[in-house]
mmCIF file of C-alpha atoms and ligand atoms in Angstrom:
data_model
loop_
_atom_site.group_PDB
_atom_site.id
_atom_site.type_symbol
_atom_site.label_atom_id
_atom_site.label_comp_id
_atom_site.label_asym_id
_atom_site.label_seq_id
_atom_site.Cartn_x
_atom_site.Cartn_y
_atom_site.Cartn_z
ATOM 1 C CA MET A 1375 77.473 -9.175 -6.717
ATOM 2 C CA LYS A 1376 75.846 -5.903 -6.362
ATOM 3 C CA ARG A 1377 75.190 -4.613 -3.121
ATOM 4 C CA ILE A 1378 71.846 -2.842 -2.392
ATOM 5 C CA ALA A 1379 70.827 -0.332 0.534
ATOM 6 C CA VAL A 1380 67.337 0.193 0.949
ATOM 7 C CA LEU A 1381 65.999 3.379 2.961
ATOM 8 C CA ALA A 1382 62.680 3.431 4.470
ATOM 9 C CA SER A 1383 60.798 5.324 6.690
ATOM 10 C CA GLY A 1384 57.627 3.273 7.039
ATOM 11 C CA ASN A 1385 55.804 0.275 6.646
ATOM 12 C CA GLY A 1386 58.576 -1.152 4.114
ATOM 13 C CA SER A 1387 56.214 -3.292 2.108
ATOM 14 C CA ASN A 1388 58.187 -2.307 -0.835
ATOM 15 C CA LEU A 1389 61.618 -3.755 1.086
ATOM 16 C CA GLU A 1390 59.739 -7.027 1.709
ATOM 17 C CA ALA A 1391 59.043 -7.372 -1.807
ATOM 18 C CA ILE A 1392 62.525 -6.685 -2.985
ATOM 19 C CA LEU A 1393 63.804 -9.135 -0.520
ATOM 20 C CA THR A 1394 61.262 -12.127 -1.669
ATOM 21 C CA ALA A 1395 62.166 -10.986 -5.201
ATOM 22 C CA ILE A 1396 65.805 -11.892 -4.385
ATOM 23 C CA GLU A 1397 65.046 -14.798 -2.359
ATOM 24 C CA ARG A 1398 62.998 -16.124 -5.164
ATOM 25 C CA GLY A 1399 65.938 -15.721 -7.642
ATOM 26 C CA GLU A 1400 63.868 -13.096 -9.682
ATOM 27 C CA ILE A 1401 66.710 -10.446 -8.871
ATOM 28 C CA GLN A 1402 70.209 -12.317 -9.372
ATOM 29 C CA ASN A 1403 73.493 -11.134 -8.331
ATOM 30 C CA ALA A 1404 72.370 -8.515 -5.901
ATOM 31 C CA ARG A 1405 71.737 -8.589 -1.974
ATOM 32 C CA VAL A 1406 70.422 -6.015 0.511
ATOM 33 C CA THR A 1407 73.148 -5.562 2.740
ATOM 34 C CA LEU A 1408 72.020 -2.527 4.542
ATOM 35 C CA VAL A 1409 68.771 -0.982 5.659
ATOM 36 C CA ILE A 1410 68.376 2.594 6.941
ATOM 37 C CA SER A 1411 65.599 4.449 8.100
ATOM 38 C CA ASP A 1412 65.157 7.922 9.700
ATOM 39 C CA GLN A 1413 62.445 6.440 11.850
ATOM 40 C CA GLU A 1414 62.842 4.519 15.063
ATOM 41 C CA LYS A 1415 59.468 3.184 14.578
ATOM 42 C CA ALA A 1416 59.514 2.137 11.207
ATOM 43 C CA TYR A 1417 58.577 -1.177 10.446
ATOM 44 C CA ALA A 1418 60.900 -1.573 7.871
ATOM 45 C CA LEU A 1419 63.584 -2.081 10.565
ATOM 46 C CA VAL A 1420 61.692 -4.895 12.044
ATOM 47 C CA ARG A 1421 61.640 -6.580 8.377
ATOM 48 C CA ALA A 1422 65.316 -6.159 7.996
ATOM 49 C CA GLU A 1423 66.201 -7.480 11.190
ATOM 50 C CA LYS A 1424 63.632 -10.784 10.711
ATOM 51 C CA HIS A 1425 66.010 -11.197 7.470
ATOM 52 C CA GLY A 1426 69.148 -10.657 9.588
ATOM 53 C CA ILE A 1427 70.136 -7.198 7.309
ATOM 54 C CA PRO A 1428 72.288 -5.072 9.029
ATOM 55 C CA ARG A 1429 70.239 -1.794 9.939
ATOM 56 C CA ALA A 1430 70.959 1.928 10.775
ATOM 57 C CA LEU A 1431 68.914 4.718 11.925
ATOM 58 C CA PHE A 1432 69.508 8.226 10.927
ATOM 59 C CA ARG A 1433 67.372 10.386 12.842
ATOM 60 C CA LYS A 1434 67.068 14.096 11.439
ATOM 61 C CA GLU A 1435 67.166 15.610 15.014
ATOM 62 C CA ASP A 1436 70.849 14.089 15.468
ATOM 63 C CA TYR A 1437 72.402 16.513 12.934
ATOM 64 C CA PRO A 1438 72.517 20.010 12.946
ATOM 65 C CA ASP A 1439 71.461 20.298 9.026
ATOM 66 C CA ARG A 1440 70.444 18.697 6.029
ATOM 67 C CA GLU A 1441 73.840 18.549 4.479
ATOM 68 C CA SER A 1442 75.643 17.287 7.534
ATOM 69 C CA TYR A 1443 73.021 14.523 7.614
ATOM 70 C CA ASP A 1444 73.587 13.472 4.017
ATOM 71 C CA ARG A 1445 77.377 13.442 4.292
ATOM 72 C CA ALA A 1446 77.251 10.862 7.378
ATOM 73 C CA LEU A 1447 74.754 9.037 5.406
ATOM 74 C CA LEU A 1448 76.838 8.878 2.448
ATOM 75 C CA ALA A 1449 79.848 7.756 4.529
ATOM 76 C CA LEU A 1450 78.347 4.835 5.645
ATOM 77 C CA LEU A 1451 76.787 3.818 2.254
ATOM 78 C CA GLN A 1452 80.558 4.118 1.058
ATOM 79 C CA ALA A 1453 81.860 2.170 4.073
ATOM 80 C CA ASN A 1454 79.381 -0.603 3.011
ATOM 81 C CA GLN A 1455 80.644 -0.273 -0.464
ATOM 82 C CA ILE A 1456 76.789 0.108 -1.755
ATOM 83 C CA ASP A 1457 76.222 -0.041 -5.596
ATOM 84 C CA LEU A 1458 72.687 0.552 -5.532
ATOM 85 C CA VAL A 1459 70.490 3.190 -3.321
ATOM 86 C CA VAL A 1460 66.746 2.268 -3.469
ATOM 87 C CA LEU A 1461 64.369 4.540 -1.748
ATOM 88 C CA ALA A 1462 61.043 2.691 -0.495
ATOM 89 C CA GLY A 1463 59.026 5.257 1.028
ATOM 90 C CA PHE A 1464 61.716 7.311 2.103
ATOM 91 C CA MET A 1465 60.418 10.587 3.081
ATOM 92 C CA ARG A 1466 63.249 12.919 2.977
ATOM 93 C CA LEU A 1467 64.643 14.925 0.190
ATOM 94 C CA LEU A 1468 68.154 14.285 -0.329
ATOM 95 C CA SER A 1469 70.831 16.859 -0.862
ATOM 96 C CA PRO A 1470 73.084 17.480 -4.091
ATOM 97 C CA VAL A 1471 76.124 15.698 -2.088
ATOM 98 C CA MET A 1472 74.005 12.199 -1.913
ATOM 99 C CA VAL A 1473 72.509 12.596 -5.538
ATOM 100 C CA GLU A 1474 75.891 13.258 -7.156
ATOM 101 C CA ALA A 1475 77.623 10.509 -5.304
ATOM 102 C CA PHE A 1476 74.793 7.918 -6.648
ATOM 103 C CA ARG A 1477 74.080 9.313 -9.848
ATOM 104 C CA ASN A 1478 71.960 6.749 -11.890
ATOM 105 C CA ARG A 1479 72.602 4.532 -8.988
ATOM 106 C CA MET A 1480 69.680 5.642 -6.684
ATOM 107 C CA MET A 1481 66.063 4.699 -7.513
ATOM 108 C CA ASN A 1482 62.852 6.064 -6.090
ATOM 109 C CA ILE A 1483 59.236 4.599 -6.383
ATOM 110 C CA HIS A 1484 56.252 6.800 -6.284
ATOM 111 C CA PRO A 1485 52.295 6.162 -6.024
ATOM 112 C CA SER A 1486 51.590 8.453 -8.958
ATOM 113 C CA LEU A 1487 52.239 8.652 -12.986
ATOM 114 C CA LEU A 1488 54.972 11.041 -12.563
ATOM 115 C CA PRO A 1489 55.134 13.825 -13.104
ATOM 116 C CA ALA A 1490 51.622 14.098 -11.862
ATOM 117 C CA PHE A 1491 51.419 14.345 -8.191
ATOM 118 C CA PRO A 1492 54.707 14.236 -6.749
ATOM 119 C CA GLY A 1493 55.304 14.589 -3.125
ATOM 120 C CA ARG A 1494 54.280 13.118 -0.183
ATOM 121 C CA ARG A 1495 50.455 12.448 -0.674
ATOM 122 C CA GLY A 1496 50.337 11.221 -4.491
ATOM 123 C CA VAL A 1497 47.388 8.698 -3.951
ATOM 124 C CA ALA A 1498 45.381 11.167 -2.271
ATOM 125 C CA ASP A 1499 46.099 14.298 -4.468
ATOM 126 C CA ALA A 1500 45.481 11.900 -7.662
ATOM 127 C CA LEU A 1501 41.964 10.772 -6.091
ATOM 128 C CA ALA A 1502 41.105 14.527 -4.942
ATOM 129 C CA TYR A 1503 41.907 15.886 -8.671
ATOM 130 C CA GLY A 1504 39.700 13.117 -10.011
ATOM 131 C CA VAL A 1505 41.868 11.709 -12.321
ATOM 132 C CA LYS A 1506 40.531 8.383 -13.867
ATOM 133 C CA VAL A 1507 43.848 6.942 -14.443
ATOM 134 C CA THR A 1508 46.808 6.697 -11.929
ATOM 135 C CA GLY A 1509 49.543 4.259 -11.085
ATOM 136 C CA CYS A 1510 53.208 4.359 -10.238
ATOM 137 C CA THR A 1511 56.752 5.063 -11.299
ATOM 138 C CA VAL A 1512 60.025 3.656 -10.745
ATOM 139 C CA HIS A 1513 62.699 6.633 -11.445
ATOM 140 C CA PHE A 1514 66.430 7.433 -10.724
ATOM 141 C CA VAL A 1515 66.870 10.056 -8.042
ATOM 142 C CA ASP A 1516 67.958 13.651 -9.188
ATOM 143 C CA GLU A 1517 68.113 17.094 -7.341
ATOM 144 C CA GLY A 1518 64.330 17.954 -7.582
ATOM 145 C CA MET A 1519 61.540 16.252 -5.616
ATOM 146 C CA ASP A 1520 60.340 12.930 -7.329
ATOM 147 C CA SER A 1521 61.817 14.418 -10.792
ATOM 148 C CA GLY A 1522 64.556 12.266 -12.253
ATOM 149 C CA PRO A 1523 64.599 10.185 -15.287
ATOM 150 C CA ILE A 1524 61.724 7.378 -15.482
ATOM 151 C CA ILE A 1525 62.672 3.667 -15.452
ATOM 152 C CA LEU A 1526 58.980 2.051 -15.385
ATOM 153 C CA GLN A 1527 55.706 3.181 -15.348
ATOM 154 C CA GLU A 1528 52.496 1.108 -14.643
ATOM 155 C CA ALA A 1529 49.016 2.610 -14.967
ATOM 156 C CA LEU A 1530 45.730 1.625 -13.133
ATOM 157 C CA ALA A 1531 42.059 2.562 -13.434
ATOM 158 C CA ILE A 1532 40.729 4.614 -10.504
ATOM 159 C CA ARG A 1533 37.346 3.308 -9.550
ATOM 160 C CA GLU A 1534 34.229 5.440 -8.519
ATOM 161 C CA ASP A 1535 34.026 4.018 -5.204
ATOM 162 C CA ASP A 1536 37.863 3.977 -4.484
ATOM 163 C CA THR A 1537 38.979 5.437 -1.328
ATOM 164 C CA VAL A 1538 42.629 6.713 -0.492
ATOM 165 C CA GLU A 1539 42.936 3.112 1.570
ATOM 166 C CA SER A 1540 41.360 1.074 -1.570
ATOM 167 C CA LEU A 1541 43.655 2.743 -4.223
ATOM 168 C CA THR A 1542 46.808 2.855 -1.896
ATOM 169 C CA GLU A 1543 46.231 -1.251 -1.487
ATOM 170 C CA ARG A 1544 45.927 -1.609 -5.375
ATOM 171 C CA ILE A 1545 48.924 0.838 -6.336
ATOM 172 C CA HIS A 1546 51.135 -1.344 -3.750
ATOM 173 C CA ARG A 1547 50.325 -4.220 -5.253
ATOM 174 C CA LEU A 1548 51.498 -2.758 -8.608
ATOM 175 C CA GLU A 1549 54.777 -1.409 -6.911
ATOM 176 C CA HIS A 1550 55.659 -4.838 -5.519
ATOM 177 C CA ARG A 1551 55.916 -6.259 -8.944
ATOM 178 C CA LEU A 1552 57.388 -2.995 -10.539
ATOM 179 C CA TYR A 1553 60.092 -2.070 -8.284
ATOM 180 C CA PRO A 1554 62.022 -5.829 -8.336
ATOM 181 C CA LYS A 1555 61.584 -5.494 -11.921
ATOM 182 C CA ALA A 1556 63.485 -2.062 -12.252
ATOM 183 C CA ILE A 1557 66.039 -3.133 -9.711
ATOM 184 C CA ASP A 1558 66.499 -6.441 -11.806
ATOM 185 C CA LEU A 1559 67.058 -4.001 -15.184
ATOM 186 C CA TRP A 1560 69.652 -2.098 -13.197
ATOM 187 C CA VAL A 1561 71.613 -4.914 -11.958
ATOM 188 C CA ARG A 1562 71.727 -6.572 -15.243
ATOM 189 C CA GLY A 1563 72.992 -3.458 -16.836
ATOM 190 C CA LYS A 1564 69.782 -3.119 -19.229
ATOM 191 C CA ILE A 1565 69.154 0.519 -18.629
ATOM 192 C CA ARG A 1566 70.881 2.975 -21.171
ATOM 193 C CA PHE A 1567 70.785 6.576 -20.648
ATOM 194 C CA GLU A 1568 70.046 9.503 -23.406
ATOM 195 C CA GLY A 1569 69.330 12.678 -21.623
ATOM 196 C CA ARG A 1570 66.712 12.267 -19.232
ATOM 197 C CA ARG A 1571 65.278 9.312 -21.120
ATOM 198 C CA CYS A 1572 65.813 5.658 -20.142
ATOM 199 C CA TYR A 1573 65.835 2.838 -22.579
ATOM 200 C CA ILE A 1574 65.739 -0.964 -21.888
ATOM 201 C CA GLU A 1575 67.691 -2.857 -23.811
ATOM 202 C CA GLN A 1576 66.034 -5.995 -25.184
ATOM 203 C CA ALA A 1577 67.611 -9.285 -24.771
ATOM 204 C CA GLU A 1578 66.730 -10.924 -28.001
ATOM 205 C CA THR A 1579 67.696 -8.009 -30.325
ATOM 206 C CA GLY A 1580 70.040 -5.990 -28.415
ATOM 207 C CA ALA A 1581 68.080 -3.163 -29.518
ATOM 208 C CA PRO A 1582 66.965 -0.657 -26.995
ATOM 209 C CA GLU A 1583 63.036 -0.317 -26.706
ATOM 210 C CA ARG A 1584 61.444 2.840 -25.032
ATOM 211 C CA LEU A 1585 59.451 1.992 -21.958
ATOM 212 C CA GLY A 1586 57.517 4.061 -20.057
HETATM 213 C C1 GAR B 206 55.100 3.444 -1.361
HETATM 214 O O1 GAR B 206 53.838 3.639 -1.702
HETATM 215 C C2 GAR B 206 55.863 4.691 -2.052
HETATM 216 O O2 GAR B 206 55.317 4.825 -3.342
HETATM 217 C C3 GAR B 206 55.391 6.037 -1.294
HETATM 218 O O3 GAR B 206 55.494 5.373 0.055
HETATM 219 C C4 GAR B 206 55.035 4.186 0.228
HETATM 220 C C5 GAR B 206 55.882 3.323 1.113
HETATM 221 O O4 GAR B 206 55.182 2.064 1.392
HETATM 222 N N1 GAR B 206 56.442 6.878 -1.652
HETATM 223 C C6 GAR B 206 56.173 8.248 -1.697
HETATM 224 O O5 GAR B 206 55.233 8.633 -1.795
HETATM 225 C C7 GAR B 206 57.458 9.012 -2.210
HETATM 226 N N2 GAR B 206 57.133 10.299 -2.447
HETATM 227 P P1 GAR B 206 55.836 0.824 2.110
HETATM 228 O O6 GAR B 206 56.711 1.398 3.244
HETATM 229 O O7 GAR B 206 54.837 -0.066 2.294
HETATM 230 O O8 GAR B 206 57.041 0.380 1.175
#
Protein backbone atom coordinates (compact mmCIF):
# COMPACT_ATOMS: atom_id res chain seq x y z
CA MET A 1 0.00 0.00 0.00
CA LYS A 2 1.56 3.30 -1.11
CA ARG A 3 1.20 6.25 1.23
CA ILE A 4 0.47 9.57 -0.48
CA ALA A 5 0.79 13.08 0.96
CA VAL A 6 -1.09 15.85 -0.87
CA LEU A 7 0.16 19.43 -0.51
CA ALA A 8 -2.35 22.14 -1.38
CA SER A 9 -2.60 25.90 -0.87
CA GLY A 10 -6.17 26.52 -2.00
CA ASN A 11 -9.50 25.02 -2.91
CA GLY A 12 -8.25 21.45 -3.21
CA SER A 13 -10.49 20.31 -6.07
CA ASN A 14 -7.62 18.14 -7.33
CA LEU A 15 -7.27 16.62 -3.85
CA GLU A 16 -11.00 15.79 -3.98
CA ALA A 17 -10.64 14.21 -7.44
CA ILE A 18 -7.77 12.03 -6.18
CA LEU A 19 -9.75 10.94 -3.10
CA THR A 20 -12.75 10.11 -5.29
CA ALA A 21 -10.58 8.08 -7.68
CA ILE A 22 -9.19 6.07 -4.72
CA GLU A 23 -12.70 5.54 -3.31
CA ARG A 24 -13.92 4.31 -6.70
CA GLY A 25 -10.99 1.91 -7.00
CA GLU A 26 -9.56 3.77 -10.00
CA ILE A 27 -6.33 4.03 -8.02
CA GLN A 28 -5.65 0.82 -6.09
CA ASN A 29 -3.04 0.02 -3.44
CA ALA A 30 -2.69 3.65 -2.40
CA ARG A 31 -4.14 5.93 0.27
CA VAL A 32 -3.86 9.65 0.97
CA THR A 33 -2.55 9.52 4.54
CA LEU A 34 -1.63 13.18 5.01
CA VAL A 35 -2.76 16.56 3.68
CA ILE A 36 -0.48 19.56 4.18
CA SER A 37 -1.14 23.22 3.49
CA ASP A 38 0.79 26.45 3.85
CA GLN A 39 -2.49 28.40 4.12
CA GLU A 40 -4.62 28.26 7.24
CA LYS A 41 -7.77 29.05 5.26
CA ALA A 42 -7.19 26.54 2.46
CA TYR A 43 -10.43 24.71 1.70
CA ALA A 44 -8.25 21.68 0.98
CA LEU A 45 -7.84 21.32 4.77
CA VAL A 46 -11.62 21.23 5.22
CA ARG A 47 -11.88 18.57 2.53
CA ALA A 48 -9.21 16.50 4.32
CA GLU A 49 -11.09 16.78 7.58
CA LYS A 50 -14.33 15.66 5.91
CA HIS A 51 -12.52 12.56 4.66
CA GLY A 52 -10.94 11.92 8.07
CA ILE A 53 -7.40 12.43 6.78
CA PRO A 54 -4.71 13.84 9.13
CA ARG A 55 -3.77 17.43 8.30
CA ALA A 56 -0.78 19.64 8.93
CA LEU A 57 -0.30 23.37 8.52
CA PHE A 58 3.12 24.73 7.51
CA ARG A 59 2.98 28.51 7.54
CA LYS A 60 5.96 30.26 6.02
CA GLU A 61 6.02 32.86 8.81
CA ASP A 62 6.80 30.14 11.35
CA TYR A 63 10.22 29.41 9.80
CA PRO A 64 13.27 31.66 9.38
CA ASP A 65 13.97 30.58 5.79
CA ARG A 66 12.93 28.25 3.00
CA GLU A 67 15.47 25.58 3.89
CA SER A 68 14.34 25.20 7.51
CA TYR A 69 10.72 25.12 6.31
CA ASP A 70 11.54 22.36 3.85
CA ARG A 71 13.59 20.40 6.41
CA ALA A 72 10.64 20.40 8.82
CA LEU A 73 8.30 19.39 5.99
CA LEU A 74 10.63 16.59 4.95
CA ALA A 75 10.90 15.32 8.54
CA LEU A 76 7.10 15.08 8.77
CA LEU A 77 6.81 13.30 5.42
CA GLN A 78 9.51 10.82 6.46
CA ALA A 79 7.97 10.27 9.90
CA ASN A 80 4.74 9.42 8.08
CA GLN A 81 6.55 7.06 5.70
CA ILE A 82 5.23 8.87 2.68
CA ASP A 83 5.99 7.18 -0.66
CA LEU A 84 4.60 9.81 -3.04
CA VAL A 85 4.19 13.57 -2.64
CA VAL A 86 1.43 15.11 -4.76
CA LEU A 87 1.43 18.88 -5.20
CA ALA A 88 -2.11 20.01 -5.93
CA GLY A 89 -2.12 23.78 -6.23
CA PHE A 90 0.73 24.11 -3.71
CA MET A 91 2.03 27.58 -4.46
CA ARG A 92 5.54 27.32 -2.99
CA LEU A 93 8.76 26.45 -4.72
CA LEU A 94 10.47 23.57 -2.92
CA SER A 95 14.20 23.65 -2.21
CA PRO A 96 16.73 21.01 -3.35
CA VAL A 97 16.57 19.23 0.03
CA MET A 98 12.93 18.24 -0.67
CA VAL A 99 13.42 17.66 -4.38
CA GLU A 100 16.39 15.35 -3.81
CA ALA A 101 14.60 13.34 -1.10
CA PHE A 102 11.56 12.77 -3.34
CA ARG A 103 13.22 12.58 -6.77
CA ASN A 104 10.73 10.95 -9.17
CA ARG A 105 8.39 10.50 -6.17
CA MET A 106 6.94 14.02 -6.19
CA MET A 107 4.42 15.19 -8.80
CA ASN A 108 2.89 18.52 -9.68
CA ILE A 109 -0.04 19.54 -11.86
CA HIS A 110 0.05 22.72 -13.88
CA PRO A 111 -2.76 24.38 -15.87
CA SER A 112 -0.91 24.83 -19.19
CA LEU A 113 1.02 22.80 -21.73
CA LEU A 114 4.48 23.12 -20.21
CA PRO A 115 7.04 24.43 -20.91
CA ALA A 116 4.65 27.20 -22.03
CA PHE A 117 3.28 29.47 -19.30
CA PRO A 118 4.90 28.21 -16.10
CA GLY A 119 4.32 30.01 -12.79
CA ARG A 120 1.28 31.01 -10.84
CA ARG A 121 -0.84 32.40 -13.69
CA GLY A 122 -0.70 29.65 -16.30
CA VAL A 123 -4.32 30.06 -17.44
CA ALA A 124 -4.36 33.87 -17.55
CA ASP A 125 -0.96 34.02 -19.26
CA ALA A 126 -2.02 31.59 -22.01
CA LEU A 127 -5.24 33.55 -22.60
CA ALA A 128 -3.45 36.92 -22.67
CA TYR A 129 -0.80 35.58 -25.06
CA GLY A 130 -3.51 34.55 -27.49
CA VAL A 131 -2.57 30.90 -27.99
CA LYS A 132 -5.34 28.79 -29.54
CA VAL A 133 -4.55 25.60 -27.65
CA THR A 134 -3.67 25.10 -24.00
CA GLY A 135 -4.19 22.29 -21.51
CA CYS A 136 -2.66 20.76 -18.45
CA THR A 137 0.51 18.92 -17.50
CA VAL A 138 1.40 16.42 -14.78
CA HIS A 139 5.15 16.29 -14.19
CA PHE A 140 7.73 15.21 -11.66
CA VAL A 141 9.18 18.02 -9.59
CA ASP A 142 12.78 19.02 -10.13
CA GLU A 143 14.75 22.02 -8.85
CA GLY A 144 13.19 24.44 -11.35
CA MET A 145 9.77 26.07 -11.54
CA ASP A 146 7.31 23.73 -13.34
CA SER A 147 10.26 22.25 -15.23
CA GLY A 148 10.53 18.54 -14.31
CA PRO A 149 10.00 15.43 -16.49
CA ILE A 150 6.52 15.33 -18.02
CA ILE A 151 4.32 12.33 -17.21
CA LEU A 152 1.02 13.21 -18.94
CA GLN A 153 -0.34 16.17 -20.89
CA GLU A 154 -3.69 16.87 -22.43
CA ALA A 155 -4.68 19.74 -24.69
CA LEU A 156 -7.85 21.75 -25.13
CA ALA A 157 -8.87 24.45 -27.57
CA ILE A 158 -9.31 28.02 -26.34
CA ARG A 159 -12.63 29.52 -27.42
CA GLU A 160 -12.93 33.10 -28.63
CA ASP A 161 -15.30 34.00 -25.81
CA ASP A 162 -13.24 32.30 -23.08
CA THR A 163 -12.50 34.22 -19.91
CA VAL A 164 -9.96 33.23 -17.26
CA GLU A 165 -12.87 31.76 -15.29
CA SER A 166 -14.40 29.70 -18.12
CA LEU A 167 -11.01 28.41 -19.25
CA THR A 168 -9.95 27.59 -15.68
CA GLU A 169 -13.13 25.58 -15.25
CA ARG A 170 -12.53 23.47 -18.39
CA ILE A 171 -8.87 22.95 -17.46
CA HIS A 172 -9.93 21.84 -13.99
CA ARG A 173 -12.14 19.17 -15.51
CA LEU A 174 -9.15 17.90 -17.47
CA GLU A 175 -6.94 18.02 -14.39
CA HIS A 176 -9.40 15.97 -12.36
CA ARG A 177 -9.10 13.15 -14.92
CA LEU A 178 -5.38 13.44 -15.63
CA TYR A 179 -3.97 13.63 -12.10
CA PRO A 180 -5.56 10.39 -10.82
CA LYS A 181 -4.41 8.67 -14.02
CA ALA A 182 -0.79 9.78 -13.51
CA ILE A 183 -0.86 8.73 -9.84
CA ASP A 184 -2.28 5.33 -10.79
CA LEU A 185 0.52 4.83 -13.35
CA TRP A 186 3.14 5.67 -10.71
CA VAL A 187 1.56 3.42 -8.07
CA ARG A 188 1.51 0.51 -10.53
CA GLY A 189 5.16 1.12 -11.42
CA LYS A 190 4.34 1.85 -15.06
CA ILE A 191 6.55 4.93 -15.52
CA ARG A 192 10.06 4.41 -16.83
CA PHE A 193 12.68 7.14 -17.13
CA GLU A 194 15.22 7.86 -19.79
CA GLY A 195 16.92 11.16 -19.12
CA ARG A 196 14.11 13.63 -18.67
CA ARG A 197 11.69 11.58 -20.74
CA CYS A 198 9.02 9.48 -19.12
CA TYR A 199 7.72 6.37 -20.87
CA ILE A 200 4.52 4.60 -19.89
CA GLU A 201 4.65 0.83 -20.05
CA GLN A 202 1.82 -0.81 -21.95
CA ALA A 203 0.29 -3.72 -20.03
CA GLU A 204 -0.48 -5.78 -23.15
CA THR A 205 2.90 -5.77 -24.83
CA GLY A 206 5.28 -4.73 -22.08
CA ALA A 207 6.64 -2.30 -24.65
CA PRO A 208 7.04 1.30 -23.53
CA GLU A 209 5.01 3.90 -25.37
CA ARG A 210 6.01 7.51 -25.30
CA LEU A 211 3.21 9.76 -24.06
CA GLY A 212 3.03 13.53 -23.98
C1 LIG B 1 -4.83 23.83 -10.34
O1 LIG B 1 -5.46 24.32 -11.49
C2 LIG B 1 -3.35 23.64 -10.59
O2 LIG B 1 -3.09 23.28 -11.90
C3 LIG B 1 -2.79 24.99 -10.25
O3 LIG B 1 -3.52 25.39 -9.13
C4 LIG B 1 -4.85 24.89 -9.23
C5 LIG B 1 -5.28 24.35 -7.89
O4 LIG B 1 -6.64 24.02 -7.90
N1 LIG B 1 -1.39 24.92 -10.01
C6 LIG B 1 -0.51 25.82 -10.44
O5 LIG B 1 -0.82 26.83 -11.05
C7 LIG B 1 0.94 25.49 -10.11
N2 LIG B 1 1.83 26.36 -10.78
P1 LIG B 1 -7.29 23.16 -6.73
O6 LIG B 1 -6.83 23.76 -5.41
O7 LIG B 1 -8.76 23.30 -6.90
O8 LIG B 1 -6.83 21.73 -6.88
